[in-house]
N, CA and C atoms as an extended XYZ file, in Angstrom:
492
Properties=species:S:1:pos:R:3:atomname:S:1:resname:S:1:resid:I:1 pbc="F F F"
N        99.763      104.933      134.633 N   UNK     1
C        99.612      105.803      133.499 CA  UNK     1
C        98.201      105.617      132.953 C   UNK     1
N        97.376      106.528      132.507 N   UNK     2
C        96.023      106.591      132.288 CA  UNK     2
C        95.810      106.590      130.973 C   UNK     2
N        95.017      105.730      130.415 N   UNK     3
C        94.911      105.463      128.532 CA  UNK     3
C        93.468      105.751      128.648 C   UNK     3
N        93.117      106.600      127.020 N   UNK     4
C        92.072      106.264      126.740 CA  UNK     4
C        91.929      106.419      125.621 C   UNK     4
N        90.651      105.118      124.673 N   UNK     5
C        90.687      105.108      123.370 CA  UNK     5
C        89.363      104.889      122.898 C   UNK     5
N        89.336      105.240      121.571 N   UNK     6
C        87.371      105.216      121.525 CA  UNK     6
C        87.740      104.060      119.879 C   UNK     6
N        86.636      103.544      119.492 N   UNK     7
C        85.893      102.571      118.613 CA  UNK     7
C        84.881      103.636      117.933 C   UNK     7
N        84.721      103.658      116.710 N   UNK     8
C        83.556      103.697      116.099 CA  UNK     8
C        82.579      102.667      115.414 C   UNK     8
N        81.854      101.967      115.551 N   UNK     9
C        81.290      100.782      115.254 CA  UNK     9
C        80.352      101.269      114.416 C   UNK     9
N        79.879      100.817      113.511 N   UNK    10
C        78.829      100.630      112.391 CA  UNK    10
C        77.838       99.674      112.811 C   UNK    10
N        77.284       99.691      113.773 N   UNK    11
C        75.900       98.711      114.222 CA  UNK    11
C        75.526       99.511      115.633 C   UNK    11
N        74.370       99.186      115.902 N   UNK    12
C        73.718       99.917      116.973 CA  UNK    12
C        74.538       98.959      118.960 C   UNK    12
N        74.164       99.457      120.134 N   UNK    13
C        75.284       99.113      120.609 CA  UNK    13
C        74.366       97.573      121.266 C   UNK    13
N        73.237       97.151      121.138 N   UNK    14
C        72.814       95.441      121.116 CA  UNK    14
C        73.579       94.580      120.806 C   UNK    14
N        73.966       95.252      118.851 N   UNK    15
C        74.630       94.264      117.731 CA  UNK    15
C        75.775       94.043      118.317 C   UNK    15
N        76.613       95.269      119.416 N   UNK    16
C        77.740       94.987      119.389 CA  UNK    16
C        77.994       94.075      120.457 C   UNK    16
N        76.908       94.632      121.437 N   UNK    17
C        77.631       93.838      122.597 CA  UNK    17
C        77.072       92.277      122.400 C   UNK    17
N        76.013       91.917      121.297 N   UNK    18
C        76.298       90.668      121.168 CA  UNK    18
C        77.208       89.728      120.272 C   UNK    18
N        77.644       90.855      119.674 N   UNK    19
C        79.164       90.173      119.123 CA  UNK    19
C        79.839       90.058      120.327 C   UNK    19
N        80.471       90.835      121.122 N   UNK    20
C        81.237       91.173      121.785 CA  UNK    20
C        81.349       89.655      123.312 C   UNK    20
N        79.967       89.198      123.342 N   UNK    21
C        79.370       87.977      123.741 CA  UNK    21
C        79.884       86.697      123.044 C   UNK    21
N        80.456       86.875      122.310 N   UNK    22
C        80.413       85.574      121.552 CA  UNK    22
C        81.859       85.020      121.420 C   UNK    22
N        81.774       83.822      121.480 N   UNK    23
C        82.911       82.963      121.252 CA  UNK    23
C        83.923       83.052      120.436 C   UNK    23
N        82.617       83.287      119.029 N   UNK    24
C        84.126       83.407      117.981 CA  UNK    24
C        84.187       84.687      117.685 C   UNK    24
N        84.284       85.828      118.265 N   UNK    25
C        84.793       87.162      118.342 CA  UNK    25
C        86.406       87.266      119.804 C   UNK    25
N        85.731       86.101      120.579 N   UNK    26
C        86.320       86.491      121.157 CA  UNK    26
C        87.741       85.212      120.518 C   UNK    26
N        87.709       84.502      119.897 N   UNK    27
C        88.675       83.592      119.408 CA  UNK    27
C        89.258       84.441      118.201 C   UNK    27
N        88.570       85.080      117.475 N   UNK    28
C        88.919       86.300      116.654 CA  UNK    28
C        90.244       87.443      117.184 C   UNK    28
N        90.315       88.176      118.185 N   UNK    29
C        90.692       88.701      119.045 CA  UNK    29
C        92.233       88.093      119.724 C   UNK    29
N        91.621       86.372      119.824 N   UNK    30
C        93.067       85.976      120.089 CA  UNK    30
C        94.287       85.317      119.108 C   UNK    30
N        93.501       85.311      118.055 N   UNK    31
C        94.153       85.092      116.701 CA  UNK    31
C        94.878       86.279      116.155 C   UNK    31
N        94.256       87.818      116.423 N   UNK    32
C        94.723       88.566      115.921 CA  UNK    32
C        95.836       89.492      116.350 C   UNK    32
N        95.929       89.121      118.239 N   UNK    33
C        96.832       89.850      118.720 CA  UNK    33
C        98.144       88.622      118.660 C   UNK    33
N        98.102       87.518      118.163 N   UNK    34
C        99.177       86.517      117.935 CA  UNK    34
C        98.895       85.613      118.907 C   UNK    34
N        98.091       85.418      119.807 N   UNK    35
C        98.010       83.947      121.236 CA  UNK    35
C        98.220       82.576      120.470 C   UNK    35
N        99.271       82.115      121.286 N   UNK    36
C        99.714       80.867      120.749 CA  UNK    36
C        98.922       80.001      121.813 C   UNK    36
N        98.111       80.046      122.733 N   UNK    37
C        97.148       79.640      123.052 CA  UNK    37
C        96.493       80.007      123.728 C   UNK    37
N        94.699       79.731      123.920 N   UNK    38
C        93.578       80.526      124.793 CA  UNK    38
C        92.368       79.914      125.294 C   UNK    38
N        92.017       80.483      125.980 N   UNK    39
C        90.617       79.478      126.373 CA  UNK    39
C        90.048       80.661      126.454 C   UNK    39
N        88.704       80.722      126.226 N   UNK    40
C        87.257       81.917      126.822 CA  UNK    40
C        85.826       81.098      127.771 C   UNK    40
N        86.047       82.187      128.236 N   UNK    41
C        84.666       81.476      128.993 CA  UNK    41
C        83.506       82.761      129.204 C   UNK    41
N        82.124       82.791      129.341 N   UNK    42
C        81.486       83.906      128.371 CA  UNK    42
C        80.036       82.934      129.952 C   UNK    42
N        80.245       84.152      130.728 N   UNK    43
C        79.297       83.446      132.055 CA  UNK    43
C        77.586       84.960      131.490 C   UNK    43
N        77.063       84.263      131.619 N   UNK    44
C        75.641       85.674      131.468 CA  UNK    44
C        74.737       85.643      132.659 C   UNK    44
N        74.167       86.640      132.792 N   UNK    45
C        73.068       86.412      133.808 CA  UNK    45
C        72.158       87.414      133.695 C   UNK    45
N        71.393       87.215      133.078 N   UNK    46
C        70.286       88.121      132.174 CA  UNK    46
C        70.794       88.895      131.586 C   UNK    46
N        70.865       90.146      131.415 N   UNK    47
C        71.543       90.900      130.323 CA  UNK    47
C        72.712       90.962      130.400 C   UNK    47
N        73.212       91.019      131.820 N   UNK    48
C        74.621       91.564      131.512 CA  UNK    48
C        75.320       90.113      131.566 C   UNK    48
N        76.859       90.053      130.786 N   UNK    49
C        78.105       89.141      130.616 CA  UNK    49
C        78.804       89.003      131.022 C   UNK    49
N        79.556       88.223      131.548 N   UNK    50
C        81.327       88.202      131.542 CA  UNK    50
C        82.157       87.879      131.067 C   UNK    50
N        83.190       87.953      129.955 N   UNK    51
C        83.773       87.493      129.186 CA  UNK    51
C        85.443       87.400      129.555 C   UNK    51
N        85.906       86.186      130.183 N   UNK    52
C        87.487       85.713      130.366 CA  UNK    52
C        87.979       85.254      129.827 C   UNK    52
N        89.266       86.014      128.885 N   UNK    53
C        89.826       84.945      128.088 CA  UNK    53
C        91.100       84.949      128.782 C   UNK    53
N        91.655       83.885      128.431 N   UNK    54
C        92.966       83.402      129.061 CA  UNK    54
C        94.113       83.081      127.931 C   UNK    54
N        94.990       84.054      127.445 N   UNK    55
C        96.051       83.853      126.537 CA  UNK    55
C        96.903       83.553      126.920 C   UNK    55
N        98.084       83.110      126.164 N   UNK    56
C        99.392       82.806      125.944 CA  UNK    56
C        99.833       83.507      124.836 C   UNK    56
N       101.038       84.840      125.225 N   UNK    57
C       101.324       85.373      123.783 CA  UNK    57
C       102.710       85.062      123.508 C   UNK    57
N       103.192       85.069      122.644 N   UNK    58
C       104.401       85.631      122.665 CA  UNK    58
C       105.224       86.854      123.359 C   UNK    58
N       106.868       87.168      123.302 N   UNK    59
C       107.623       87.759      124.599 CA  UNK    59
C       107.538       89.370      123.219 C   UNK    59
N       107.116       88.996      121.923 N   UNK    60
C       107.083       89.837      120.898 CA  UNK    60
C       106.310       91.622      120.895 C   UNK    60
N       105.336       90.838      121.946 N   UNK    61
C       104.319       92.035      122.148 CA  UNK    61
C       104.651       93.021      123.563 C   UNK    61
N       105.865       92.247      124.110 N   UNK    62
C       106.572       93.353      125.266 CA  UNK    62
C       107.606       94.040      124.272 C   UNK    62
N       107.597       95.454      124.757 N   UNK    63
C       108.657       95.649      123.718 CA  UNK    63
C       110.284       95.592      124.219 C   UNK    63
N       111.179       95.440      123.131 N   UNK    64
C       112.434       94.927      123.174 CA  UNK    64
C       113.164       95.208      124.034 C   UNK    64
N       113.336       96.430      124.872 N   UNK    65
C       113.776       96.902      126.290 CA  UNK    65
C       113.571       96.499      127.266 C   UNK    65
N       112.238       95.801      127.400 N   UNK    66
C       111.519       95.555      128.872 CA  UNK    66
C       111.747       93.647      128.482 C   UNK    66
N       112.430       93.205      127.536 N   UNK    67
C       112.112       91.738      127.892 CA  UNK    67
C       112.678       90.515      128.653 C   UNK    67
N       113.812       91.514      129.251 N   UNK    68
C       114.190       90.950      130.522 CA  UNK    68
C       113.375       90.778      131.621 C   UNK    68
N       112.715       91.506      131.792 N   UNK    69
C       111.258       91.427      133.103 CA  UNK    69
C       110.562       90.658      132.443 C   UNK    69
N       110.507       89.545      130.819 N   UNK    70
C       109.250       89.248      130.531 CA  UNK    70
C       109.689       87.532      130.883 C   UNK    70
N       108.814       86.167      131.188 N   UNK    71
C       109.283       85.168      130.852 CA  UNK    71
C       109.288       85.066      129.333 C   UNK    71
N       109.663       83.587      128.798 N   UNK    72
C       109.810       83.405      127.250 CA  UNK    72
C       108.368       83.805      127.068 C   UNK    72
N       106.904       83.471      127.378 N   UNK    73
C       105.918       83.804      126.710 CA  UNK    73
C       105.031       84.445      127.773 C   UNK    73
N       104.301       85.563      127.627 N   UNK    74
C       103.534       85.846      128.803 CA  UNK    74
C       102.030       85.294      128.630 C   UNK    74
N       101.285       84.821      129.743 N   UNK    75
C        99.911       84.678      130.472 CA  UNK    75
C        99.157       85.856      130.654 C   UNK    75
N        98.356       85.764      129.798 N   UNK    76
C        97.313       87.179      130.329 CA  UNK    76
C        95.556       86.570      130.620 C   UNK    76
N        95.481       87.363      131.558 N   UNK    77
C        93.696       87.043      131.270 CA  UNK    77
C        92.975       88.748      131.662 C   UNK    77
N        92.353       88.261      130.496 N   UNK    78
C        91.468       89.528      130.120 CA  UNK    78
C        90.089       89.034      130.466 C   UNK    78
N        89.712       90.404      131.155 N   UNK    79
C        88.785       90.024      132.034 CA  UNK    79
C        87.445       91.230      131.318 C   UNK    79
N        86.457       91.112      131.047 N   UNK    80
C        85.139       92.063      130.275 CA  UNK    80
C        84.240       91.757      131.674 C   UNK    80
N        83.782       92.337      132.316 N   UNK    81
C        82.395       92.458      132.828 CA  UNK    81
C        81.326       93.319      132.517 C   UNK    81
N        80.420       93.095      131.302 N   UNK    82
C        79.473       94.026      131.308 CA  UNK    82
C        78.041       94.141      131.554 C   UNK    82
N        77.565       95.263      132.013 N   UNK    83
C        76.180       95.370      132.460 CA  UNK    83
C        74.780       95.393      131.714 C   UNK    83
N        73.653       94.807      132.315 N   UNK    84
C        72.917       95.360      131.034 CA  UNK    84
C        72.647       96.786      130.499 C   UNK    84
N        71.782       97.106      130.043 N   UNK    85
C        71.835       98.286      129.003 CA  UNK    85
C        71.406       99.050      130.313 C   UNK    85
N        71.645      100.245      129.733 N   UNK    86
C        70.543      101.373      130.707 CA  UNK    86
C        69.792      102.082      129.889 C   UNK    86
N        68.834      102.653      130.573 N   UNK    87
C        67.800      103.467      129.943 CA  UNK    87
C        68.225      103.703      128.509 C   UNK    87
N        69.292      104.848      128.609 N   UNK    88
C        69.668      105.121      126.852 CA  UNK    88
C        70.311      104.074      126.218 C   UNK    88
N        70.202      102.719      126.192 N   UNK    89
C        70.621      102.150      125.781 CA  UNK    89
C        72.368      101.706      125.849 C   UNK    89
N        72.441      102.526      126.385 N   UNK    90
C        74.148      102.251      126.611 CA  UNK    90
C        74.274      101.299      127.487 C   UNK    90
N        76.159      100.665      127.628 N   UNK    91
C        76.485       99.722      128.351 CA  UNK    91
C        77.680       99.753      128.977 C   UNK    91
N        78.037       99.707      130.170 N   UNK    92
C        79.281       99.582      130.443 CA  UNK    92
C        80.024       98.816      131.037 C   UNK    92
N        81.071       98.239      130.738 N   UNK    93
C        82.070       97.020      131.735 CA  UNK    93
C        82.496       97.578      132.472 C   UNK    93
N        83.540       96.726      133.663 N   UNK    94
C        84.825       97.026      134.234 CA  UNK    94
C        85.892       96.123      133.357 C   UNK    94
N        86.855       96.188      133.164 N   UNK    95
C        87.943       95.918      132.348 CA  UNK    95
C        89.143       95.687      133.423 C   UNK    95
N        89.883       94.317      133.180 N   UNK    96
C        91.047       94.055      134.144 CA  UNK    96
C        91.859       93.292      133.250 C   UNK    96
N        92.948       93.467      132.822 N   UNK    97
C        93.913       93.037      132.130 CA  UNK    97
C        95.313       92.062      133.828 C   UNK    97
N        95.579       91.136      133.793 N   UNK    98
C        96.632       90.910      133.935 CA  UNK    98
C        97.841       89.943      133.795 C   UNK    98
N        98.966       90.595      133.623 N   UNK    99
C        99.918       89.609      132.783 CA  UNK    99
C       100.602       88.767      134.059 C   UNK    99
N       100.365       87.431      133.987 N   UNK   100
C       101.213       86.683      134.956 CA  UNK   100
C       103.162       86.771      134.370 C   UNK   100
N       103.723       87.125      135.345 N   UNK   101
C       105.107       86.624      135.418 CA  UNK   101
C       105.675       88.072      134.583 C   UNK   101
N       104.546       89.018      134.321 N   UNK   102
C       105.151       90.365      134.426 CA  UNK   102
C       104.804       91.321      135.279 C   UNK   102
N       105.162       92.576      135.610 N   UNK   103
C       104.677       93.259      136.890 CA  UNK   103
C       104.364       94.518      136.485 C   UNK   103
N       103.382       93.976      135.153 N   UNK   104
C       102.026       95.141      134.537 CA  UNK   104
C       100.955       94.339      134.985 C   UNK   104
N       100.089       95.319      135.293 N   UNK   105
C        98.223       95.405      135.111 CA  UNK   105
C        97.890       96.512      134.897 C   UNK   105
N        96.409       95.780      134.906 N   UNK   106
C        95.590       97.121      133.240 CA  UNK   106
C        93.984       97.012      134.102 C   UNK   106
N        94.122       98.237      134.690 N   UNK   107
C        92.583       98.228      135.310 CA  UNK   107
C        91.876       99.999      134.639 C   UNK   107
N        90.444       99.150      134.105 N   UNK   108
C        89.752      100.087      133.514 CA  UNK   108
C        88.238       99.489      133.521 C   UNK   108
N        87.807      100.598      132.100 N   UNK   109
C        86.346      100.611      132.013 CA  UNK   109
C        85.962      100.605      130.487 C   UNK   109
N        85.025      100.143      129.772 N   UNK   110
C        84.683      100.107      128.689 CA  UNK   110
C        83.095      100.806      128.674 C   UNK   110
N        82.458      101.657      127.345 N   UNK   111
C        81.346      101.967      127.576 CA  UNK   111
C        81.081      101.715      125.799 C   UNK   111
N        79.867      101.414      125.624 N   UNK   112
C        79.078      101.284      124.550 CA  UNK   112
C        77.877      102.451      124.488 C   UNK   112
N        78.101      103.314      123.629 N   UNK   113
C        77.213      104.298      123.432 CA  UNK   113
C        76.625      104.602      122.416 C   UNK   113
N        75.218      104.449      121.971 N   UNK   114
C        74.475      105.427      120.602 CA  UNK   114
C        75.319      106.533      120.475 C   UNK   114
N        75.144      105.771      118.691 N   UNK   115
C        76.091      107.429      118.237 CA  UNK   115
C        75.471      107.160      116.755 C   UNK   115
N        75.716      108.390      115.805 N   UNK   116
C        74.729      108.162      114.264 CA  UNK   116
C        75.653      107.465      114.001 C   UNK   116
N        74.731      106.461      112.998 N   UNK   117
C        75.368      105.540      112.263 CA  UNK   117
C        75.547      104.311      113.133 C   UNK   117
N        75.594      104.210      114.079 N   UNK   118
C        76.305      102.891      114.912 CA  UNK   118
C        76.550      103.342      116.413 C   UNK   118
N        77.365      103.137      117.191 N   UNK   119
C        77.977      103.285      118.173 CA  UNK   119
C        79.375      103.573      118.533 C   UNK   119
N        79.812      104.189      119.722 N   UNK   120
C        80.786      104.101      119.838 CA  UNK   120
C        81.999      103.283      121.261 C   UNK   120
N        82.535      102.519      121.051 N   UNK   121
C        83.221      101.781      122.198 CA  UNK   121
C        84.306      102.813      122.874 C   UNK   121
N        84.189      103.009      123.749 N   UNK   122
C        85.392      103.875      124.078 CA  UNK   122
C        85.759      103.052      125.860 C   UNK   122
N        87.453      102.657      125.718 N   UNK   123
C        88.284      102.272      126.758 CA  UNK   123
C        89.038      103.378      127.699 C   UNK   123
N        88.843      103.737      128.714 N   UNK   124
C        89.656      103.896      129.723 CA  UNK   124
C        89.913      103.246      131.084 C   UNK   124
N        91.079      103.971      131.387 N   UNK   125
C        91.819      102.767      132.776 CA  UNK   125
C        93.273      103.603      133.243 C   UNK   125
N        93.721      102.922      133.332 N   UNK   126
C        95.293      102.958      134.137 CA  UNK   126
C        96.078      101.621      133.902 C   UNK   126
N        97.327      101.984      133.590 N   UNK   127
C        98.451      100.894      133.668 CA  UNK   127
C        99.260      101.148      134.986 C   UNK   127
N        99.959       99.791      135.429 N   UNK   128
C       100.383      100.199      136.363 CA  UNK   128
C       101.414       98.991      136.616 C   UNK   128
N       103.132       99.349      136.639 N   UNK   129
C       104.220       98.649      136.490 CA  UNK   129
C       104.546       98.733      137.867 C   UNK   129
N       104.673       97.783      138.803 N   UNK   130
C       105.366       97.760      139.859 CA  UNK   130
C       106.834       97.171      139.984 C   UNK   130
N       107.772       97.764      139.438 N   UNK   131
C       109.004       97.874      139.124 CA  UNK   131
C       110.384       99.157      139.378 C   UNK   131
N       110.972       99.385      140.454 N   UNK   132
C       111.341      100.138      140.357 CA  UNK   132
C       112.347      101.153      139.343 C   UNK   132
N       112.145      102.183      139.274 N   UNK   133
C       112.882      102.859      138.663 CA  UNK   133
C       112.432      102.903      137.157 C   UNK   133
N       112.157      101.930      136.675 N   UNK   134
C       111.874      101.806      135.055 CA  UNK   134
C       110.329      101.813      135.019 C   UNK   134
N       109.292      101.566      136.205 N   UNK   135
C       107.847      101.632      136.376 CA  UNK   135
C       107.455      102.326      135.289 C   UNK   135
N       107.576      103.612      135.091 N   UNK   136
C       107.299      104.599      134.828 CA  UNK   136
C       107.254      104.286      133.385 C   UNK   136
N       108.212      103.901      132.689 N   UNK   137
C       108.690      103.596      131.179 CA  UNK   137
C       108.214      102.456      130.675 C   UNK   137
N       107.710      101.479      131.559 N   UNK   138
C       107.437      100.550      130.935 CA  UNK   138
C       105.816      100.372      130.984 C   UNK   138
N       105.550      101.398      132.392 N   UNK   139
C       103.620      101.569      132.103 CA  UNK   139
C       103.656      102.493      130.862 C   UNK   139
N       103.878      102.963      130.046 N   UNK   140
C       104.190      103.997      128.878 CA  UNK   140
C       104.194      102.816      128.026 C   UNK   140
N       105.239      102.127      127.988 N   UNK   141
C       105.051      100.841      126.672 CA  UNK   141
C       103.763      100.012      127.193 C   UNK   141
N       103.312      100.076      128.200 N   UNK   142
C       102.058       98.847      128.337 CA  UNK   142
C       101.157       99.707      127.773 C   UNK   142
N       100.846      100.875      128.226 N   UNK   143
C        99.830      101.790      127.296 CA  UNK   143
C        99.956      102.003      125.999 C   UNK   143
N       100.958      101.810      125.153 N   UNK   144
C       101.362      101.631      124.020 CA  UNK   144
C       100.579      100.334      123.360 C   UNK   144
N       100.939       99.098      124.408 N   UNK   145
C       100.634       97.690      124.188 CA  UNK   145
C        98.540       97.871      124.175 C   UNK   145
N        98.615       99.061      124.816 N   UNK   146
C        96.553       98.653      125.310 CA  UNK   146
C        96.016       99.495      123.765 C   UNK   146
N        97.220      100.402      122.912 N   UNK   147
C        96.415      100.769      121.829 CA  UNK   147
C        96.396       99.777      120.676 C   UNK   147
N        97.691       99.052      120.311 N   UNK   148
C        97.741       98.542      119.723 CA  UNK   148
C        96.435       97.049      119.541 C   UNK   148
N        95.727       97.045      120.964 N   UNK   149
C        94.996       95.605      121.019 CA  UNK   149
C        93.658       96.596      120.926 C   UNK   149
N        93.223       97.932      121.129 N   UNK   150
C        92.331       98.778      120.811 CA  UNK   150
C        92.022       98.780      119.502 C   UNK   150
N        93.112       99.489      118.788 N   UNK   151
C        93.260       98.934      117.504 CA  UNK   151
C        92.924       97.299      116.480 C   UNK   151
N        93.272       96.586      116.952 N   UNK   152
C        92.743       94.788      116.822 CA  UNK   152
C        91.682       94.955      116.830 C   UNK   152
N        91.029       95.055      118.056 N   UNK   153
C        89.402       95.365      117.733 CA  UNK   153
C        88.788       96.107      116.976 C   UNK   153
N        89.274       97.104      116.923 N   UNK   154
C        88.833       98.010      115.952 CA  UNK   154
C        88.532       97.189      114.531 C   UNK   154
N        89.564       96.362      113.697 N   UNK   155
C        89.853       96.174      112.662 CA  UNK   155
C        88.683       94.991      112.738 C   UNK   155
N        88.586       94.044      114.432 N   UNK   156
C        88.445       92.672      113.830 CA  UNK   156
C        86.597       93.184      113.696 C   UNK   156
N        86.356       93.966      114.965 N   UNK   157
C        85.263       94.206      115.297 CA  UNK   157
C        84.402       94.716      114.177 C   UNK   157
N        84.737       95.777      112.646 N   UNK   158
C        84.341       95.856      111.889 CA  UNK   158
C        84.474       95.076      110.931 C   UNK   158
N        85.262       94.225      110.584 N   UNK   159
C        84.943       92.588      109.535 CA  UNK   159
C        83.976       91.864      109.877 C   UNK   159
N        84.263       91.396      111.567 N   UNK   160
C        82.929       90.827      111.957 CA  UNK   160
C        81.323       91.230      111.584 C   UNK   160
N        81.556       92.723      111.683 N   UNK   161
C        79.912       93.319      111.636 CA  UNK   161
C        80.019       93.084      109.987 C   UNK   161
N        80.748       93.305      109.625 N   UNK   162
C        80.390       94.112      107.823 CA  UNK   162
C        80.171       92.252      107.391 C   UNK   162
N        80.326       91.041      107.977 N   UNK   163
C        80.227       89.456      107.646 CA  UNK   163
C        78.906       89.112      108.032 C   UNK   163
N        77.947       89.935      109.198 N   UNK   164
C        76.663       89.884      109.562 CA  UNK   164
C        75.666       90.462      108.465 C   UNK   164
């Protein structure tokens, strides 16, 4: 199933992607979607990043239908690869979400673009449940699950800037 969601950011897209670089944005992020535990690791190589974090969430954020397919807590690692800038200043990742010991993944793309006032982040990708029969319904709740953490950022990503 194919998601896509946009960010409006209030800082130009440098500011963001060096928030977006950073440790405690990305510890921000795992505080806010509930991870009862995480590690990040944040590899660079001249401009462009990679940013892996590795959660533990709660079974809370599958929703209540599907939590028989879930163990008690799921493993995710979220995966950011982004490039340096290009000419217009823009930036873009590849994006890989996947949940161990469920049979969702989340493969996409992130782009950082000049826009007035600030920038804009915008996510697309595909979910994809390898499960028969219910596949279908439960890539629908995982795309559900990719706005709600769209959203997170959204909220954490502008406290952060408006604290700079």
């Amino acid at each position: 199933m194919h998601f896509a969601a946009s960010i409006d950011l209030p800082a130009d897209v440098e500011t963001v992607a060096a928030m977006l670089a950073t440790r405690d944005f990305a510890d921000r992020r795992a505080a806010a979607v509930g991870a009862q535990e995480h590690s990040v690791q944040i590899d660079r190589a001249g401009e462009a990043f990679t940013v892996t974090a590795d959660l533990t969430l709660p079974t809370t954020m599958v929703p209540a239908s599907f939590r028989s397919f879930a163990p008690a807590t799921v493993r995710v690692r979220l995966v950011e690869a982004w490039g340096p800038p290009a000419q217009d200043g823009s930036r873009t990742s590849t994006l890989t979400v996947d949940l161990r010991g469920v049979p969702v993944s989340v493969r996409g793309n992130q782009q950082l673009v000049p826009a007035e006032g600030g920038c804009v982040e915008t996510y697309r990708g595909d979910v994809t449940a390898s499960v028969p029969l219910v596949g279908k319904r439960i890539e629908s709740a995982a795309a559900g699950a990719v706005q709600k953490i769209v959203d997170v950022d959204r909220q954490i990503g502008r406290d952060y800037l408006a604290q700079r």
